[in-house]
mmCIF file with all atom_site columns, C-alpha atoms in Angstrom:
data_model
loop_
_atom_site.group_PDB
_atom_site.id
_atom_site.type_symbol
_atom_site.label_atom_id
_atom_site.label_alt_id
_atom_site.label_comp_id
_atom_site.label_asym_id
_atom_site.label_entity_id
_atom_site.label_seq_id
_atom_site.pdbx_PDB_ins_code
_atom_site.Cartn_x
_atom_site.Cartn_y
_atom_site.Cartn_z
_atom_site.occupancy
_atom_site.B_iso_or_equiv
_atom_site.pdbx_formal_charge
_atom_site.auth_seq_id
_atom_site.auth_comp_id
_atom_site.auth_asym_id
_atom_site.auth_atom_id
_atom_site.pdbx_PDB_model_num
ATOM 1   C CA . MET U 1 1   ? -0.036  0.013  -0.015  1.00 0.00 ? 381 MET U CA 1
ATOM 2   C CA . TYR U 1 2   ? 2.797   2.343  0.954   1.00 0.00 ? 382 TYR U CA 1
ATOM 3   C CA . TYR U 1 3   ? 4.501   1.747  -2.473  1.00 0.00 ? 383 TYR U CA 1
ATOM 4   C CA . LYS U 1 4   ? 1.339   2.466  -4.414  1.00 0.00 ? 384 LYS U CA 1
ATOM 5   C CA . ASN U 1 5   ? 0.667   5.776  -2.557  1.00 0.00 ? 385 ASN U CA 1
ATOM 6   C CA . ARG U 1 6   ? 4.306   6.857  -2.997  1.00 0.00 ? 386 ARG U CA 1
ATOM 7   C CA . ARG U 1 7   ? 4.116   6.087  -6.716  1.00 0.00 ? 387 ARG U CA 1
ATOM 8   C CA . ALA U 1 8   ? 0.839   8.075  -7.044  1.00 0.00 ? 388 ALA U CA 1
ATOM 9   C CA . TYR U 1 9   ? 2.264   10.970 -5.133  1.00 0.00 ? 389 TYR U CA 1
ATOM 10  C CA . THR U 1 10  ? 5.408   10.973 -7.376  1.00 0.00 ? 390 THR U CA 1
ATOM 11  C CA . LEU U 1 11  ? 3.130   10.886 -10.412 1.00 0.00 ? 391 LEU U CA 1
ATOM 12  C CA . ARG U 1 12  ? 0.976   13.778 -9.168  1.00 0.00 ? 392 ARG U CA 1
ATOM 13  C CA . THR U 1 13  ? 4.093   15.773 -8.360  1.00 0.00 ? 393 THR U CA 1
ATOM 14  C CA . SER U 1 14  ? 5.408   15.128 -11.872 1.00 0.00 ? 394 SER U CA 1
ATOM 15  C CA . VAL U 1 15  ? 2.138   16.258 -13.535 1.00 0.00 ? 395 VAL U CA 1
ATOM 16  C CA . VAL U 1 16  ? 1.979   19.376 -11.324 1.00 0.00 ? 396 VAL U CA 1
ATOM 17  C CA . LEU U 1 17  ? 5.596   20.288 -12.198 1.00 0.00 ? 397 LEU U CA 1
ATOM 18  C CA . PHE U 1 18  ? 4.856   19.625 -15.920 1.00 0.00 ? 398 PHE U CA 1
ATOM 19  C CA . TYR U 1 19  ? 1.861   22.041 -15.784 1.00 0.00 ? 399 TYR U CA 1
ATOM 20  C CA . LEU U 1 20  ? 3.931   24.628 -13.988 1.00 0.00 ? 400 LEU U CA 1
ATOM 21  C CA . LEU U 1 21  ? 6.629   24.367 -16.645 1.00 0.00 ? 401 LEU U CA 1
ATOM 22  C CA . VAL U 1 22  ? 4.063   24.665 -19.396 1.00 0.00 ? 402 VAL U CA 1
ATOM 23  C CA . ILE U 1 23  ? 2.520   27.727 -17.809 1.00 0.00 ? 403 ILE U CA 1
ATOM 24  C CA . PHE U 1 24  ? 5.861   29.385 -17.292 1.00 0.00 ? 404 PHE U CA 1
ATOM 25  C CA . TRP U 1 25  ? 6.951   28.677 -20.795 1.00 0.00 ? 405 TRP U CA 1
ATOM 26  C CA . THR U 1 26  ? 3.597   29.994 -22.154 1.00 0.00 ? 406 THR U CA 1
ATOM 27  C CA . LYS U 1 27  ? 3.998   33.180 -20.190 1.00 0.00 ? 407 LYS U CA 1
ATOM 28  C CA . GLN U 1 28  ? 7.518   33.588 -21.466 1.00 0.00 ? 408 GLN U CA 1
ATOM 29  C CA . SER U 1 29  ? 6.309   33.297 -25.099 1.00 0.00 ? 409 SER U CA 1
ATOM 30  C CA . VAL U 1 30  ? 3.355   35.683 -24.944 1.00 0.00 ? 410 VAL U CA 1
ATOM 31  C CA . ALA U 1 31  ? 5.005   38.540 -26.818 1.00 0.00 ? 411 ALA U CA 1
ATOM 32  C CA . GLN U 1 32  ? 3.558   40.356 -29.677 1.00 0.00 ? 412 GLN U CA 1
ATOM 33  C CA . THR U 1 33  ? 5.899   41.389 -32.495 1.00 0.00 ? 413 THR U CA 1
ATOM 34  C CA . MET U 1 34  ? 5.366   44.057 -35.081 1.00 0.00 ? 414 MET U CA 1
ATOM 35  C CA . THR U 1 35  ? 7.197   45.391 -38.153 1.00 0.00 ? 415 THR U CA 1
ATOM 36  C CA . VAL U 1 36  ? 6.411   48.596 -39.896 1.00 0.00 ? 416 VAL U CA 1
ATOM 37  C CA . GLY U 1 37  ? 7.275   49.222 -43.523 1.00 0.00 ? 417 GLY U CA 1
ATOM 38  C CA . GLY U 1 38  ? 6.539   51.757 -46.249 1.00 0.00 ? 418 GLY U CA 1
ATOM 39  C CA . THR U 1 39  ? 8.263   54.751 -47.709 1.00 0.00 ? 419 THR U CA 1
ATOM 40  C CA . ASN U 1 40  ? 8.983   58.242 -46.576 1.00 0.00 ? 420 ASN U CA 1
ATOM 41  C CA . TRP U 1 41  ? 6.125   60.622 -47.389 1.00 0.00 ? 421 TRP U CA 1
ATOM 42  C CA . THR U 1 42  ? 7.200   63.958 -48.715 1.00 0.00 ? 422 THR U CA 1
ATOM 43  C CA . VAL U 1 43  ? 4.267   66.319 -49.055 1.00 0.00 ? 423 VAL U CA 1
ATOM 44  C CA . PRO U 1 44  ? 4.465   68.244 -52.328 1.00 0.00 ? 424 PRO U CA 1
ATOM 45  C CA . ILE U 1 45  ? 3.436   71.820 -51.448 1.00 0.00 ? 425 ILE U CA 1
ATOM 46  C CA . SER U 1 46  ? 3.464   74.202 -54.426 1.00 0.00 ? 426 SER U CA 1
ATOM 47  C CA . PRO U 1 47  ? 4.657   77.768 -53.750 1.00 0.00 ? 427 PRO U CA 1
ATOM 48  C CA . ILE U 1 48  ? 2.055   80.484 -53.577 1.00 0.00 ? 428 ILE U CA 1
ATOM 49  C CA . THR U 1 49  ? 2.321   82.632 -56.736 1.00 0.00 ? 429 THR U CA 1
ATOM 50  C CA . GLU U 1 50  ? -0.644  85.070 -56.311 1.00 0.00 ? 430 GLU U CA 1
ATOM 51  C CA . ALA U 1 51  ? -1.323  87.562 -53.647 1.00 0.00 ? 431 ALA U CA 1
ATOM 52  C CA . GLY U 1 52  ? -4.142  86.599 -51.205 1.00 0.00 ? 432 GLY U CA 1
ATOM 53  C CA . ALA U 1 53  ? -3.825  82.864 -52.009 1.00 0.00 ? 433 ALA U CA 1
ATOM 54  C CA . ASN U 1 54  ? -3.350  80.186 -49.381 1.00 0.00 ? 434 ASN U CA 1
ATOM 55  C CA . TYR U 1 55  ? -2.471  76.519 -49.313 1.00 0.00 ? 435 TYR U CA 1
ATOM 56  C CA . SER U 1 56  ? -5.146  73.839 -49.415 1.00 0.00 ? 436 SER U CA 1
ATOM 57  C CA . GLY U 1 57  ? -4.444  73.177 -45.700 1.00 0.00 ? 437 GLY U CA 1
ATOM 58  C CA . SER U 1 58  ? -4.813  69.356 -45.795 1.00 0.00 ? 438 SER U CA 1
ATOM 59  C CA . TYR U 1 59  ? -2.717  66.746 -47.607 1.00 0.00 ? 439 TYR U CA 1
ATOM 60  C CA . GLN U 1 60  ? -3.244  62.955 -47.672 1.00 0.00 ? 440 GLN U CA 1
ATOM 61  C CA . SER U 1 61  ? -0.644  60.306 -48.248 1.00 0.00 ? 441 SER U CA 1
ATOM 62  C CA . ALA U 1 62  ? -1.288  57.098 -50.284 1.00 0.00 ? 442 ALA U CA 1
ATOM 63  C CA . ALA U 1 63  ? -3.755  54.822 -48.718 1.00 0.00 ? 443 ALA U CA 1
ATOM 64  C CA . ASN U 1 64  ? -0.958  52.270 -48.042 1.00 0.00 ? 444 ASN U CA 1
ATOM 65  C CA . GLN U 1 65  ? 1.800   54.696 -47.223 1.00 0.00 ? 445 GLN U CA 1
ATOM 66  C CA . ILE U 1 66  ? 2.649   52.617 -44.116 1.00 0.00 ? 446 ILE U CA 1
ATOM 67  C CA . LEU U 1 67  ? 2.239   48.796 -43.907 1.00 0.00 ? 447 LEU U CA 1
ATOM 68  C CA . VAL U 1 68  ? 2.057   47.227 -40.465 1.00 0.00 ? 448 VAL U CA 1
ATOM 69  C CA . SER U 1 69  ? 2.535   43.539 -39.864 1.00 0.00 ? 449 SER U CA 1
ATOM 70  C CA . ALA U 1 70  ? 1.973   41.938 -36.489 1.00 0.00 ? 450 ALA U CA 1
ATOM 71  C CA . THR U 1 71  ? 2.226   38.509 -34.961 1.00 0.00 ? 451 THR U CA 1
ATOM 72  C CA . LEU U 1 72  ? 0.196   37.606 -31.839 1.00 0.00 ? 452 LEU U CA 1
ATOM 73  C CA . PRO U 1 73  ? 0.554   34.549 -29.626 1.00 0.00 ? 453 PRO U CA 1
ATOM 74  C CA . ALA U 1 74  ? -2.063  31.823 -29.340 1.00 0.00 ? 454 ALA U CA 1
ATOM 75  C CA . LEU U 1 75  ? -5.380  31.438 -27.580 1.00 0.00 ? 455 LEU U CA 1
ATOM 76  C CA . LEU U 1 76  ? -7.747  34.352 -27.418 1.00 0.00 ? 456 LEU U CA 1
ATOM 77  C CA . SER U 1 77  ? -5.082  36.984 -27.437 1.00 0.00 ? 457 SER U CA 1
ATOM 78  C CA . GLY U 1 78  ? -5.423  40.564 -28.468 1.00 0.00 ? 458 GLY U CA 1
ATOM 79  C CA . ALA U 1 79  ? -3.183  43.592 -28.986 1.00 0.00 ? 459 ALA U CA 1
ATOM 80  C CA . ARG U 1 80  ? -3.560  47.322 -29.555 1.00 0.00 ? 460 ARG U CA 1
ATOM 81  C CA . VAL U 1 81  ? -1.439  49.081 -32.041 1.00 0.00 ? 461 VAL U CA 1
ATOM 82  C CA . SER U 1 82  ? -0.643  52.743 -31.035 1.00 0.00 ? 462 SER U CA 1
ATOM 83  C CA . VAL U 1 83  ? 0.931   55.538 -32.909 1.00 0.00 ? 463 VAL U CA 1
ATOM 84  C CA . GLN U 1 84  ? 2.723   58.760 -31.954 1.00 0.00 ? 464 GLN U CA 1
ATOM 85  C CA . TYR U 1 85  ? 5.115   61.216 -33.685 1.00 0.00 ? 465 TYR U CA 1
ATOM 86  C CA . GLN U 1 86  ? 8.579   62.527 -32.905 1.00 0.00 ? 466 GLN U CA 1
ATOM 87  C CA . ALA U 1 87  ? 9.753   65.792 -34.282 1.00 0.00 ? 467 ALA U CA 1
ATOM 88  C CA . ASP U 1 88  ? 12.743  65.183 -36.502 1.00 0.00 ? 468 ASP U CA 1
ATOM 89  C CA . PRO U 1 89  ? 14.313  67.698 -35.563 1.00 0.00 ? 469 PRO U CA 1
ATOM 90  C CA . THR U 1 90  ? 11.730  70.434 -35.701 1.00 0.00 ? 470 THR U CA 1
ATOM 91  C CA . TRP U 1 91  ? 7.955   70.615 -36.010 1.00 0.00 ? 471 TRP U CA 1
ATOM 92  C CA . HIS U 1 92  ? 5.669   73.582 -36.123 1.00 0.00 ? 472 HIS U CA 1
ATOM 93  C CA . PRO U 1 93  ? 2.847   73.552 -33.511 1.00 0.00 ? 473 PRO U CA 1
ATOM 94  C CA . SER U 1 94  ? 0.226   74.644 -36.071 1.00 0.00 ? 474 SER U CA 1
ATOM 95  C CA . LEU U 1 95  ? 0.806   71.504 -38.146 1.00 0.00 ? 475 LEU U CA 1
ATOM 96  C CA . SER U 1 96  ? -1.050  68.348 -37.223 1.00 0.00 ? 476 SER U CA 1
ATOM 97  C CA . ILE U 1 97  ? -0.792  64.707 -38.323 1.00 0.00 ? 477 ILE U CA 1
ATOM 98  C CA . ALA U 1 98  ? -3.617  62.258 -38.311 1.00 0.00 ? 478 ALA U CA 1
ATOM 99  C CA . ALA U 1 99  ? -3.609  58.500 -39.243 1.00 0.00 ? 479 ALA U CA 1
ATOM 100 C CA . ARG U 1 100 ? -6.220  55.918 -40.153 1.00 0.00 ? 480 ARG U CA 1
ATOM 101 C CA . ARG U 1 101 ? -6.220  52.269 -41.096 1.00 0.00 ? 481 ARG U CA 1
ATOM 102 C CA . THR U 1 102 ? -7.475  51.768 -44.675 1.00 0.00 ? 482 THR U CA 1
ATOM 103 C CA . GLY U 1 103 ? -7.698  47.961 -44.715 1.00 0.00 ? 483 GLY U CA 1
ATOM 104 C CA . THR U 1 104 ? -7.260  44.730 -42.716 1.00 0.00 ? 484 THR U CA 1
ATOM 105 C CA . GLY U 1 105 ? -4.151  43.307 -44.437 1.00 0.00 ? 485 GLY U CA 1
ATOM 106 C CA . GLN U 1 106 ? -3.837  39.531 -44.929 1.00 0.00 ? 486 GLN U CA 1
ATOM 107 C CA . THR U 1 107 ? -4.047  36.702 -42.508 1.00 0.00 ? 487 THR U CA 1
ATOM 108 C CA . LEU U 1 108 ? -4.702  32.990 -42.743 1.00 0.00 ? 488 LEU U CA 1
ATOM 109 C CA . CYS U 1 109 ? -6.926  33.094 -39.618 1.00 0.00 ? 489 CYS U CA 1
ATOM 110 C CA . LEU U 1 110 ? -10.605 33.117 -40.529 1.00 0.00 ? 490 LEU U CA 1
ATOM 111 C CA . LEU U 1 111 ? -11.974 34.222 -37.105 1.00 0.00 ? 491 LEU U CA 1
ATOM 112 C CA . CYS U 1 112 ? -9.297  36.750 -36.377 1.00 0.00 ? 492 CYS U CA 1
ATOM 113 C CA . SER U 1 113 ? -9.946  40.491 -36.729 1.00 0.00 ? 493 SER U CA 1
ATOM 114 C CA . VAL U 1 114 ? -8.596  43.971 -36.994 1.00 0.00 ? 494 VAL U CA 1
ATOM 115 C CA . THR U 1 115 ? -10.927 46.587 -35.653 1.00 0.00 ? 495 THR U CA 1
ATOM 116 C CA . GLY U 1 116 ? -11.040 50.372 -35.102 1.00 0.00 ? 496 GLY U CA 1
ATOM 117 C CA . GLY U 1 117 ? -8.916  53.163 -36.631 1.00 0.00 ? 497 GLY U CA 1
ATOM 118 C CA . THR U 1 118 ? -10.851 53.495 -39.852 1.00 0.00 ? 498 THR U CA 1
ATOM 119 C CA . THR U 1 119 ? -11.448 57.277 -39.367 1.00 0.00 ? 499 THR U CA 1
ATOM 120 C CA . TYR U 1 120 ? -8.573  59.709 -38.967 1.00 0.00 ? 500 TYR U CA 1
ATOM 121 C CA . LEU U 1 121 ? -7.234  59.992 -35.424 1.00 0.00 ? 501 LEU U CA 1
ATOM 122 C CA . PRO U 1 122 ? -4.927  62.730 -34.306 1.00 0.00 ? 502 PRO U CA 1
ATOM 123 C CA . VAL U 1 123 ? -1.325  61.680 -33.894 1.00 0.00 ? 503 VAL U CA 1
ATOM 124 C CA . THR U 1 124 ? 0.347   63.492 -31.069 1.00 0.00 ? 504 THR U CA 1
ATOM 125 C CA . THR U 1 125 ? 3.655   63.050 -29.098 1.00 0.00 ? 505 THR U CA 1
ATOM 126 C CA . VAL U 1 126 ? 1.766   60.648 -26.763 1.00 0.00 ? 506 VAL U CA 1
ATOM 127 C CA . ALA U 1 127 ? 0.994   57.142 -27.976 1.00 0.00 ? 507 ALA U CA 1
ATOM 128 C CA . THR U 1 128 ? -2.648  56.894 -29.066 1.00 0.00 ? 508 THR U CA 1
ATOM 129 C CA . GLU U 1 129 ? -4.435  53.646 -29.908 1.00 0.00 ? 509 GLU U CA 1
ATOM 130 C CA . LEU U 1 130 ? -5.005  53.380 -33.608 1.00 0.00 ? 510 LEU U CA 1
ATOM 131 C CA . PHE U 1 131 ? -6.541  49.916 -33.980 1.00 0.00 ? 511 PHE U CA 1
ATOM 132 C CA . ARG U 1 132 ? -6.767  46.518 -32.321 1.00 0.00 ? 512 ARG U CA 1
ATOM 133 C CA . ILE U 1 133 ? -6.025  43.039 -33.419 1.00 0.00 ? 513 ILE U CA 1
ATOM 134 C CA . GLN U 1 134 ? -7.743  39.888 -32.123 1.00 0.00 ? 514 GLN U CA 1
ATOM 135 C CA . THR U 1 135 ? -6.676  36.236 -32.548 1.00 0.00 ? 515 THR U CA 1
ATOM 136 C CA . VAL U 1 136 ? -8.621  33.148 -31.640 1.00 0.00 ? 516 VAL U CA 1
ATOM 137 C CA . LEU U 1 137 ? -6.793  29.819 -31.405 1.00 0.00 ? 517 LEU U CA 1
ATOM 138 C CA . THR U 1 138 ? -3.238  29.857 -32.542 1.00 0.00 ? 518 THR U CA 1
ATOM 139 C CA . LEU U 1 139 ? -0.212  32.025 -33.305 1.00 0.00 ? 519 LEU U CA 1
ATOM 140 C CA . THR U 1 140 ? -1.496  34.478 -35.878 1.00 0.00 ? 520 THR U CA 1
ATOM 141 C CA . THR U 1 141 ? 0.243   36.819 -38.239 1.00 0.00 ? 521 THR U CA 1
ATOM 142 C CA . PHE U 1 142 ? -1.412  39.832 -39.863 1.00 0.00 ? 522 PHE U CA 1
ATOM 143 C CA . ASN U 1 143 ? 0.518   41.138 -42.861 1.00 0.00 ? 523 ASN U CA 1
ATOM 144 C CA . ASN U 1 144 ? 0.477   44.567 -44.520 1.00 0.00 ? 524 ASN U CA 1
ATOM 145 C CA . ILE U 1 145 ? -2.251  46.379 -42.580 1.00 0.00 ? 525 ILE U CA 1
ATOM 146 C CA . PRO U 1 146 ? -2.341  49.693 -44.548 1.00 0.00 ? 526 PRO U CA 1
ATOM 147 C CA . VAL U 1 147 ? -2.195  53.002 -42.809 1.00 0.00 ? 527 VAL U CA 1
ATOM 148 C CA . GLN U 1 148 ? -2.784  56.399 -44.383 1.00 0.00 ? 528 GLN U CA 1
ATOM 149 C CA . LEU U 1 149 ? -1.492  59.761 -43.017 1.00 0.00 ? 529 LEU U CA 1
ATOM 150 C CA . ARG U 1 150 ? -2.972  63.259 -43.304 1.00 0.00 ? 530 ARG U CA 1
ATOM 151 C CA . LEU U 1 151 ? -1.120  66.492 -42.730 1.00 0.00 ? 531 LEU U CA 1
ATOM 152 C CA . SER U 1 152 ? -3.206  69.538 -41.924 1.00 0.00 ? 532 SER U CA 1
ATOM 153 C CA . GLY U 1 153 ? -2.670  73.084 -40.750 1.00 0.00 ? 533 GLY U CA 1
ATOM 154 C CA . VAL U 1 154 ? -0.432  74.102 -43.629 1.00 0.00 ? 534 VAL U CA 1
ATOM 155 C CA . SER U 1 155 ? -0.754  77.841 -44.038 1.00 0.00 ? 535 SER U CA 1
ATOM 156 C CA . VAL U 1 156 ? 1.136   80.916 -45.381 1.00 0.00 ? 536 VAL U CA 1
ATOM 157 C CA . THR U 1 157 ? 1.364   81.998 -41.721 1.00 0.00 ? 537 THR U CA 1
ATOM 158 C CA . ILE U 1 158 ? 3.780   79.141 -40.977 1.00 0.00 ? 538 ILE U CA 1
ATOM 159 C CA . PRO U 1 159 ? 7.395   80.113 -41.568 1.00 0.00 ? 539 PRO U CA 1
ATOM 160 C CA . ALA U 1 160 ? 8.917   78.536 -44.728 1.00 0.00 ? 540 ALA U CA 1
ATOM 161 C CA . ALA U 1 161 ? 11.145  75.601 -43.554 1.00 0.00 ? 541 ALA U CA 1
ATOM 162 C CA . SER U 1 162 ? 11.573  71.882 -43.821 1.00 0.00 ? 542 SER U CA 1
ATOM 163 C CA . TYR U 1 163 ? 9.444   70.219 -41.102 1.00 0.00 ? 543 TYR U CA 1
ATOM 164 C CA . ARG U 1 164 ? 9.966   66.515 -40.403 1.00 0.00 ? 544 ARG U CA 1
ATOM 165 C CA . ALA U 1 165 ? 8.269   64.014 -38.084 1.00 0.00 ? 545 ALA U CA 1
ATOM 166 C CA . ARG U 1 166 ? 8.682   60.313 -37.567 1.00 0.00 ? 546 ARG U CA 1
ATOM 167 C CA . ALA U 1 167 ? 5.590   58.126 -36.931 1.00 0.00 ? 547 ALA U CA 1
ATOM 168 C CA . VAL U 1 168 ? 6.365   55.646 -34.113 1.00 0.00 ? 548 VAL U CA 1
ATOM 169 C CA . PHE U 1 169 ? 4.164   52.483 -33.816 1.00 0.00 ? 549 PHE U CA 1
ATOM 170 C CA . THR U 1 170 ? 3.966   50.363 -30.715 1.00 0.00 ? 550 THR U CA 1
ATOM 171 C CA . ILE U 1 171 ? 2.145   47.168 -30.014 1.00 0.00 ? 551 ILE U CA 1
ATOM 172 C CA . SER U 1 172 ? 0.908   46.046 -26.539 1.00 0.00 ? 552 SER U CA 1
ATOM 173 C CA . GLY U 1 173 ? -1.323  43.374 -25.118 1.00 0.00 ? 553 GLY U CA 1
ATOM 174 C CA . LEU U 1 174 ? -4.937  44.062 -24.178 1.00 0.00 ? 554 LEU U CA 1
#
């Protein structure tokens, strides 16, 4: 009897240790990854040639100016993709940038989704959620989620200079 109980105890201990290792390993591998591609967007602003004229004020990039790809871990996981800008090196406070998602990209997961961010959202120096990604059962990759930018506030009252900003995307769990 003692031998059987000891054997059952050893088996239970082994099973518990196995589950703890699986949980630890799973927690270690629950990281989202993201890559951001695309090209630099240079806004073509024509010079004012007539007195009293002004710029159109708003300019849009191509609908797929930025392509975001993300990989999420398994089992009912979700992530938020946020965006912010960094002045590079200077930025005029009257200029504003906005971003929106113009598509869902490609994925092999039928029940997975990309939601939010289909209307322009202001991009500031603080990370702002642009859209969310949800996966269902397994490790899921979303490829080439297109993002469009809009520059507004362009006016003759802004000093003529070269203004640059860098869009910074981050991904975090829900």
